[in-house]
């Protein structure tokens, strides 16, 4: 016989999976505002924080890229719309990605989506019905009152930073109505115990930032967990039965998210094959603004299944782009199916360059945190824009992956440093070609040397 506690624990696990992206996303927004990320300084609402260099290992953010320079703004629209000014990048790749607090990508500006010329855009809160001022290129409707704008400017290395810095200074947010002010992030009850903290955060932030209608209907299932209660927290002096169910559910839900973030353990997955899912961010089913593609190809058909995909994407690649903007591929194993580890040396041979319209790269990350790997060479990624790479006469490129610098000059030129322990490299394909999106292009596997 199934007990009430078992039923509540199963429901709590579902709630954990469903709410993980919201809790993680808002937590990262708060961390950005108070601590910053690496070279991105702490930045208040409605201002851009700019990196002054390409990301390094001190940027403790999951799967941060080392190809572009970040400009990130956390935007509070509870006080009204803001005008976003975007400078002219003179044809050079950039993207501004708009993400709501449920981690849905709901709009894009940039080379692919809107071109690279200068312009003003009006960003408005949910339910806004005012008139846009003259001169704006378009209106961006935000699904939630707080959103993130994640900007990435292509940067070809330190020597390219002056150009990028000049562009960053022209990227601005201006309130449409100077007399109104936002309300900021609502604060969970501080007296809730640490083991129930996740569910308190979910309760408070779920009420503050309602999702789309179909998701709100799904949330009704969580009433027995206290997640829909308003006012004082139900978790300060919670019933022991509920505490037990929530605690067990959090453990189970976290395990589901972690498992979904790893490659499938089945015979159909070839050893060492890259996990390349152009549809990892297709869980946005309701909000399609400027620069997005609203078609069945880019929507997960099963809404309930989308919740686990969304959680896994947040866990491993928060604020990643849709596949039509950029595709991310990662692997944990070599061609023999063995875990990649810095105690061995590997090669990654590209017979021909990956099919992209913009550029590609391969970046090294540690596990289990997916942070950039510190190394004496200060090289965290390489790709088709890396100066000095050595190509073979047939046009192929062999990347050498190992902990120590190779002795031969060609190997040193093509060296991607690895950590001492396990690692997970990631390949990024910016504005990928159709063969990437339809799966006909296959990335080469990493081969152990010697």
Coordinates of C-alpha atoms in Angstrom, one line a residue:
X1 CA 0.0 0.0 0.0
X2 CA 1.3 3.5 -0.9
X3 CA 1.4 5.9 2.1
X4 CA 0.4 9.6 2.0
X5 CA 4.0 10.5 2.6
X6 CA 5.1 8.5 -0.5
X7 CA 2.5 10.3 -2.6
X8 CA 3.6 13.7 -1.3
X9 CA 7.3 12.8 -1.8
X10 CA 6.6 11.9 -5.5
X11 CA 4.7 15.1 -5.9
X12 CA 7.5 17.1 -4.3
X13 CA 10.0 15.4 -6.7
X14 CA 7.8 16.6 -9.6
X15 CA 7.7 20.1 -8.1
X16 CA 11.5 20.1 -7.8
X17 CA 11.9 19.3 -11.4
X18 CA 9.3 21.8 -12.5
X19 CA 10.6 24.6 -10.3
X20 CA 14.3 24.1 -10.5
X21 CA 14.8 26.5 -13.5
X22 CA 12.9 29.3 -11.7
X23 CA 14.8 28.9 -8.4
X24 CA 18.2 28.5 -10.1
X25 CA 17.5 31.4 -12.5
X26 CA 16.4 33.9 -9.8
X27 CA 19.3 32.8 -7.6
X28 CA 21.7 33.5 -10.4
X29 CA 20.1 36.9 -11.0
X30 CA 20.5 37.7 -7.3
X31 CA 24.1 36.5 -7.4
X32 CA 24.9 38.6 -10.4
X33 CA 23.5 41.7 -8.8
X34 CA 25.3 41.2 -5.5
X35 CA 28.5 39.4 -6.4
X36 CA 28.9 39.6 -10.2
X37 CA 30.3 36.7 -12.3
X38 CA 34.1 36.7 -12.7
X39 CA 35.0 39.9 -14.5
X40 CA 31.3 40.9 -14.7
X41 CA 30.9 43.3 -11.7
X42 CA 27.9 43.4 -9.3
X43 CA 25.3 45.3 -11.2
X44 CA 21.9 46.7 -10.1
X45 CA 18.7 46.3 -12.0
X46 CA 18.3 48.0 -15.3
X47 CA 21.9 48.5 -16.0
X48 CA 24.4 46.4 -18.1
X49 CA 27.3 44.8 -16.4
X50 CA 30.1 44.3 -18.9
X51 CA 33.0 41.9 -19.0
X52 CA 36.3 43.6 -19.5
X53 CA 37.9 40.4 -20.8
X54 CA 37.0 37.0 -22.2
X55 CA 35.7 34.6 -19.5
X56 CA 38.4 32.9 -17.3
X57 CA 38.1 30.3 -14.5
X58 CA 37.2 32.9 -11.9
X59 CA 33.8 33.2 -13.7
X60 CA 32.0 30.5 -11.6
X61 CA 29.1 30.1 -14.0
X62 CA 28.1 26.8 -15.6
X63 CA 29.5 26.3 -19.1
X64 CA 30.4 29.9 -19.6
X65 CA 31.8 30.6 -23.1
X66 CA 35.2 31.9 -23.9
X67 CA 34.4 33.0 -27.5
X68 CA 32.4 36.2 -26.8
X69 CA 32.5 39.0 -24.2
X70 CA 29.4 39.2 -22.0
X71 CA 27.2 42.2 -21.3
X72 CA 24.4 41.1 -19.0
X73 CA 21.5 43.1 -17.6
X74 CA 18.9 42.1 -15.1
X75 CA 15.8 44.0 -15.9
X76 CA 13.0 44.9 -13.5
X77 CA 10.0 45.9 -15.5
X78 CA 7.6 46.2 -12.5
X79 CA 8.1 50.0 -12.7
X80 CA 7.3 50.1 -16.4
X81 CA 9.0 49.7 -19.8
X82 CA 12.6 50.4 -20.6
X83 CA 14.2 51.6 -23.9
X84 CA 17.1 49.5 -25.0
X85 CA 19.7 51.1 -27.3
X86 CA 21.8 48.8 -29.4
X87 CA 24.9 50.1 -31.2
X88 CA 26.1 49.3 -34.8
X89 CA 28.6 46.4 -34.7
X90 CA 29.5 46.9 -38.4
X91 CA 28.6 43.4 -39.4
X92 CA 30.5 41.6 -36.6
X93 CA 28.6 38.8 -34.7
X94 CA 26.6 39.7 -31.6
X95 CA 23.5 38.5 -29.9
X96 CA 21.2 39.9 -27.2
X97 CA 19.2 37.0 -25.8
X98 CA 16.1 37.7 -23.7
X99 CA 15.4 35.2 -20.9
X100 CA 12.4 35.2 -18.5
X101 CA 12.9 33.9 -14.9
X102 CA 11.6 30.5 -15.9
X103 CA 14.6 30.3 -18.2
X104 CA 12.6 30.7 -21.4
X105 CA 14.3 32.4 -24.3
X106 CA 11.6 34.6 -25.7
X107 CA 13.4 37.1 -28.0
X108 CA 16.7 37.7 -29.8
X109 CA 18.4 40.8 -31.3
X110 CA 21.6 40.4 -33.2
X111 CA 23.3 39.5 -36.5
X112 CA 21.1 36.5 -37.2
X113 CA 17.8 37.9 -35.9
X114 CA 17.8 41.6 -36.7
X115 CA 21.0 42.6 -38.3
X116 CA 23.9 44.6 -36.8
X117 CA 22.8 48.2 -37.3
X118 CA 22.0 50.5 -34.4
X119 CA 18.5 51.0 -33.1
X120 CA 16.2 51.4 -30.1
X121 CA 13.9 48.7 -28.8
X122 CA 11.1 49.0 -26.2
X123 CA 11.0 46.2 -23.6
X124 CA 7.6 46.1 -21.8
X125 CA 6.2 44.1 -18.8
X126 CA 3.4 41.6 -18.9
X127 CA 0.0 43.1 -19.7
X128 CA 1.4 46.5 -20.8
X129 CA -1.0 48.3 -23.1
X130 CA 0.7 51.7 -23.7
X131 CA 1.9 53.3 -26.9
X132 CA 5.5 52.8 -28.0
X133 CA 7.4 56.1 -28.6
X134 CA 8.4 57.2 -32.1
X135 CA 11.6 55.8 -33.4
X136 CA 11.8 52.4 -31.8
X137 CA 12.4 49.5 -34.1
X138 CA 10.1 47.2 -32.3
X139 CA 8.5 46.1 -29.0
X140 CA 9.8 43.2 -26.9
X141 CA 7.0 41.7 -24.7
X142 CA 8.5 40.2 -21.5
X143 CA 6.6 37.2 -20.1
X144 CA 7.7 38.0 -16.5
X145 CA 8.3 41.3 -14.6
X146 CA 12.0 40.4 -14.2
X147 CA 14.1 39.2 -17.1
X148 CA 17.7 38.8 -18.1
X149 CA 19.3 40.2 -21.2
X150 CA 22.4 38.2 -22.0
X151 CA 24.6 39.9 -24.5
X152 CA 27.5 38.3 -26.3
X153 CA 29.9 40.2 -28.6
X154 CA 32.3 38.1 -30.7
X155 CA 35.9 38.9 -29.6
X156 CA 39.0 37.7 -31.4
X157 CA 41.2 38.0 -28.3
X158 CA 42.7 40.7 -26.1
X159 CA 43.7 42.8 -29.1
X160 CA 40.0 43.0 -30.1
X161 CA 38.8 44.3 -26.7
X162 CA 39.0 48.0 -27.4
X163 CA 36.5 47.6 -30.2
X164 CA 34.2 45.5 -27.9
X165 CA 34.5 48.0 -25.0
X166 CA 33.5 50.8 -27.2
X167 CA 30.4 48.9 -28.2
X168 CA 29.6 48.0 -24.6
X169 CA 29.5 51.7 -23.6
X170 CA 26.8 52.4 -26.2
X171 CA 24.6 49.6 -24.9
X172 CA 22.1 51.3 -22.6
X173 CA 18.7 50.8 -20.8
X174 CA 16.6 53.9 -20.1
X175 CA 13.2 53.8 -18.2
X176 CA 10.4 55.1 -20.4
X177 CA 8.9 56.8 -17.4
X178 CA 11.6 58.2 -15.1
X179 CA 9.2 58.7 -12.2
X180 CA 8.4 55.0 -11.6
X181 CA 10.6 52.4 -9.8
X182 CA 10.7 48.6 -9.8
X183 CA 9.9 46.4 -6.8
X184 CA 12.9 44.2 -7.1
X185 CA 13.1 40.5 -6.1
X186 CA 10.7 39.3 -3.4
X187 CA 12.5 37.7 -0.5
X188 CA 11.7 34.2 0.8
X189 CA 11.0 33.8 4.6
X190 CA 14.4 33.8 6.3
X191 CA 13.3 31.5 9.1
X192 CA 12.6 28.5 6.9
X193 CA 15.2 25.8 7.5
X194 CA 17.8 25.1 4.9
X195 CA 16.4 21.7 3.9
X196 CA 13.1 23.4 2.9
X197 CA 14.7 26.5 1.5
X198 CA 14.2 25.4 -2.2
X199 CA 10.5 25.0 -1.7
X200 CA 10.1 28.4 0.1
X201 CA 12.0 30.1 -2.8
X202 CA 9.8 28.3 -5.3
X203 CA 6.6 29.3 -3.4
X204 CA 7.5 33.0 -3.3
X205 CA 8.9 33.3 -6.7
X206 CA 6.2 31.2 -8.4
X207 CA 3.6 33.7 -7.0
X208 CA 5.6 36.7 -8.0
X209 CA 6.3 35.5 -11.6
X210 CA 3.4 33.5 -12.9
X211 CA 4.2 31.3 -15.9
X212 CA 2.0 30.9 -19.0
X213 CA -1.6 29.7 -18.5
X214 CA -1.1 26.0 -19.2
X215 CA 1.8 25.9 -16.7
X216 CA -0.3 27.6 -14.1
X217 CA -2.8 24.8 -14.5
X218 CA 0.0 22.3 -13.9
X219 CA 1.0 24.1 -10.7
X220 CA -2.4 23.5 -9.2
X221 CA -1.2 19.9 -8.5
X222 CA 1.3 21.3 -5.9
X223 CA -1.4 22.6 -3.6
X224 CA -0.9 19.8 -1.0
X225 CA 2.8 20.8 -0.7
X226 CA 2.0 24.3 0.4
X227 CA 3.5 25.8 -2.7
X228 CA 0.4 27.8 -3.6
X229 CA -0.2 29.4 -0.2
X230 CA 0.1 33.1 0.1
X231 CA 1.2 35.2 3.0
X232 CA 3.3 33.7 5.9
X233 CA 5.4 30.7 4.9
X234 CA 3.9 27.3 5.6
X235 CA 7.4 25.9 6.0
X236 CA 8.4 27.7 9.2
X237 CA 6.6 25.2 11.5
X238 CA 5.6 22.6 8.9
X239 CA 4.1 19.3 9.8
X240 CA 6.8 16.6 10.1
X241 CA 5.0 14.5 7.5
X242 CA 5.2 17.3 5.0
X243 CA 8.9 18.0 5.9
X244 CA 9.8 14.4 5.3
X245 CA 8.0 14.3 2.0
X246 CA 9.6 17.6 0.8
X247 CA 13.0 16.5 1.9
X248 CA 12.7 13.1 0.1
X249 CA 11.2 14.7 -2.9
X250 CA 14.1 17.2 -3.2
X251 CA 16.6 14.4 -3.2
X252 CA 14.7 12.4 -5.8
X253 CA 14.0 15.5 -8.0
X254 CA 17.6 16.5 -7.9
X255 CA 18.7 13.0 -8.9
X256 CA 16.3 13.2 -11.9
X257 CA 17.7 16.6 -13.0
X258 CA 21.3 15.3 -12.7
X259 CA 20.5 12.1 -14.6
X260 CA 18.8 14.1 -17.4
X261 CA 21.9 16.4 -17.6
X262 CA 24.1 13.4 -18.5
X263 CA 24.3 11.4 -21.7
X264 CA 21.9 8.4 -22.0
X265 CA 23.4 5.1 -20.8
X266 CA 22.2 2.8 -23.6
X267 CA 23.6 0.7 -26.4
X268 CA 22.3 3.2 -29.0
X269 CA 24.7 5.9 -27.9
X270 CA 28.1 5.2 -29.6
X271 CA 31.1 5.4 -27.3
X272 CA 32.5 8.9 -27.3
X273 CA 29.8 10.4 -29.4
X274 CA 29.1 14.0 -28.7
X275 CA 25.7 14.9 -27.2
X276 CA 24.5 17.6 -29.6
X277 CA 20.9 18.5 -29.1
X278 CA 19.8 21.5 -31.1
X279 CA 16.5 21.3 -29.4
X280 CA 17.7 21.5 -25.7
X281 CA 16.1 24.9 -25.3
X282 CA 12.8 24.2 -27.1
X283 CA 10.9 24.1 -23.8
X284 CA 9.5 27.6 -24.4
X285 CA 6.0 26.8 -25.7
X286 CA 4.2 30.1 -25.2
X287 CA 6.3 33.2 -25.8
X288 CA 7.7 33.9 -29.2
X289 CA 9.0 37.4 -29.7
X290 CA 11.4 39.2 -32.0
X291 CA 14.1 36.9 -33.4
X292 CA 12.5 33.6 -32.3
X293 CA 11.2 30.9 -34.6
X294 CA 7.6 29.9 -33.8
X295 CA 7.2 26.5 -35.5
X296 CA 6.6 22.9 -34.4
X297 CA 10.3 22.1 -35.2
X298 CA 11.4 24.4 -32.3
X299 CA 8.7 23.4 -29.7
X300 CA 8.7 20.3 -27.5
X301 CA 5.3 18.5 -28.3
X302 CA 4.8 17.1 -24.8
X303 CA 4.5 20.0 -22.2
X304 CA 5.1 17.7 -19.2
X305 CA 8.2 16.2 -20.8
X306 CA 9.4 19.8 -21.4
X307 CA 9.8 20.4 -17.7
X308 CA 12.6 17.9 -17.2
X309 CA 14.3 19.1 -20.4
X310 CA 14.1 22.7 -19.1
X311 CA 15.5 21.7 -15.7
X312 CA 18.4 19.8 -17.3
X313 CA 19.2 22.7 -19.6
X314 CA 19.3 25.1 -16.6
X315 CA 21.5 22.7 -14.7
X316 CA 24.1 22.3 -17.4
X317 CA 23.8 25.4 -19.6
X318 CA 21.7 28.1 -18.0
X319 CA 21.0 31.0 -20.4
X320 CA 22.0 29.0 -23.5
X321 CA 20.6 29.9 -26.9
X322 CA 18.1 28.1 -29.1
X323 CA 19.8 25.8 -31.7
X324 CA 19.1 28.1 -34.6
X325 CA 21.3 30.7 -32.8
X326 CA 24.0 28.4 -31.5
X327 CA 24.4 24.6 -31.0
X328 CA 26.3 23.2 -28.0
X329 CA 27.8 19.7 -28.0
X330 CA 29.5 18.0 -25.1
X331 CA 31.0 14.6 -24.3
X332 CA 32.3 12.9 -21.1
X333 CA 34.0 10.0 -22.8
X334 CA 36.5 9.1 -25.5
X335 CA 36.0 6.9 -28.6
X336 CA 36.5 3.8 -26.4
X337 CA 33.7 4.9 -24.0
X338 CA 36.1 5.7 -21.2
X339 CA 35.7 8.8 -19.0
X340 CA 37.9 11.7 -20.2
X341 CA 40.6 12.4 -17.7
X342 CA 43.7 14.6 -17.5
X343 CA 45.9 11.6 -16.8
X344 CA 45.8 10.7 -20.5
X345 CA 46.4 12.5 -23.8
X346 CA 43.8 12.7 -26.6
X347 CA 43.4 14.0 -30.1
X348 CA 40.3 15.5 -31.8
X349 CA 40.7 15.5 -35.6
X350 CA 38.4 17.6 -37.8
X351 CA 38.6 16.4 -41.4
X352 CA 36.9 19.6 -42.4
X353 CA 35.6 22.6 -40.5
X354 CA 32.2 22.3 -38.9
X355 CA 29.4 23.9 -41.0
X356 CA 28.6 27.2 -39.5
X357 CA 27.7 30.7 -40.8
X358 CA 29.5 32.5 -38.0
X359 CA 32.3 30.6 -36.1
X360 CA 33.0 27.5 -34.0
X361 CA 35.0 26.6 -30.9
X362 CA 35.8 23.8 -28.4
X363 CA 36.1 24.8 -24.7
X364 CA 37.4 22.8 -21.8
X365 CA 35.3 22.4 -18.6
X366 CA 35.9 20.6 -15.3
X367 CA 33.3 18.2 -13.8
X368 CA 31.0 18.2 -12.0
X369 CA 30.7 22.0 -11.9
X370 CA 31.3 22.7 -15.6
X371 CA 33.7 25.6 -14.9
X372 CA 36.5 26.7 -17.2
X373 CA 39.8 24.9 -16.4
X374 CA 42.7 27.0 -15.1
X375 CA 46.0 26.4 -16.8
X376 CA 49.4 28.1 -17.1
X377 CA 48.9 28.8 -20.8
X378 CA 45.7 30.8 -20.2
X379 CA 44.0 29.0 -23.0
X380 CA 40.5 27.9 -22.2
X381 CA 39.2 27.2 -25.7
X382 CA 40.3 27.2 -29.4
X383 CA 38.5 27.3 -32.7
X384 CA 38.5 28.7 -36.2
X385 CA 39.4 32.2 -34.9
X386 CA 42.4 31.1 -32.8
X387 CA 45.6 32.5 -34.3
X388 CA 48.5 30.1 -35.0
X389 CA 46.6 26.9 -35.4
X390 CA 48.4 24.4 -37.6
X391 CA 46.4 22.6 -40.3
X392 CA 47.5 19.5 -42.2
X393 CA 48.1 19.7 -46.0
X394 CA 44.7 18.1 -46.6
X395 CA 43.0 20.9 -44.6
X396 CA 42.3 18.8 -41.5
X397 CA 42.8 20.1 -38.0
X398 CA 44.0 18.0 -35.1
X399 CA 43.4 19.4 -31.6
X400 CA 45.6 17.9 -28.9
X401 CA 43.9 17.6 -25.5
X402 CA 46.1 16.9 -22.5
X403 CA 47.3 18.3 -19.2
X404 CA 50.9 19.1 -20.1
X405 CA 52.0 21.3 -23.0
X406 CA 53.0 19.1 -26.0
X407 CA 56.7 19.0 -26.8
X408 CA 56.3 19.4 -30.6
X409 CA 55.5 22.8 -32.0
X410 CA 52.4 21.7 -34.0
X411 CA 50.9 20.0 -31.0
X412 CA 51.6 23.0 -28.8
X413 CA 49.9 25.3 -31.3
X414 CA 46.8 23.1 -31.3
X415 CA 46.8 22.4 -27.6
X416 CA 43.7 22.5 -25.5
X417 CA 44.8 22.2 -21.8
X418 CA 43.0 19.6 -19.7
X419 CA 42.7 19.5 -15.8
X420 CA 44.2 16.8 -13.6
X421 CA 40.9 14.9 -13.1
X422 CA 37.8 14.3 -15.2
X423 CA 36.6 16.8 -17.7
X424 CA 33.9 17.6 -20.2
X425 CA 34.7 19.6 -23.3
X426 CA 32.0 21.5 -25.2
X427 CA 31.9 22.5 -28.9
X428 CA 29.9 25.5 -29.9
X429 CA 28.7 26.1 -33.4
X430 CA 27.5 29.7 -33.9
X431 CA 24.7 30.1 -36.4
X432 CA 25.0 26.4 -37.4
X433 CA 24.3 25.1 -40.9
X434 CA 21.3 23.0 -41.8
X435 CA 23.4 19.7 -41.7
X436 CA 24.0 20.4 -38.0
X437 CA 20.4 21.1 -37.3
X438 CA 19.1 18.0 -39.1
X439 CA 21.7 15.7 -37.7
X440 CA 23.5 14.7 -40.9
X441 CA 26.7 16.3 -39.7
X442 CA 28.5 14.3 -37.0
X443 CA 31.3 15.7 -34.9
X444 CA 34.5 13.6 -34.7
X445 CA 35.1 11.6 -31.5
X446 CA 38.0 12.2 -29.1
X447 CA 40.6 9.5 -29.4
X448 CA 43.1 8.5 -26.7
X449 CA 46.7 8.7 -27.8
X450 CA 49.2 6.1 -26.9

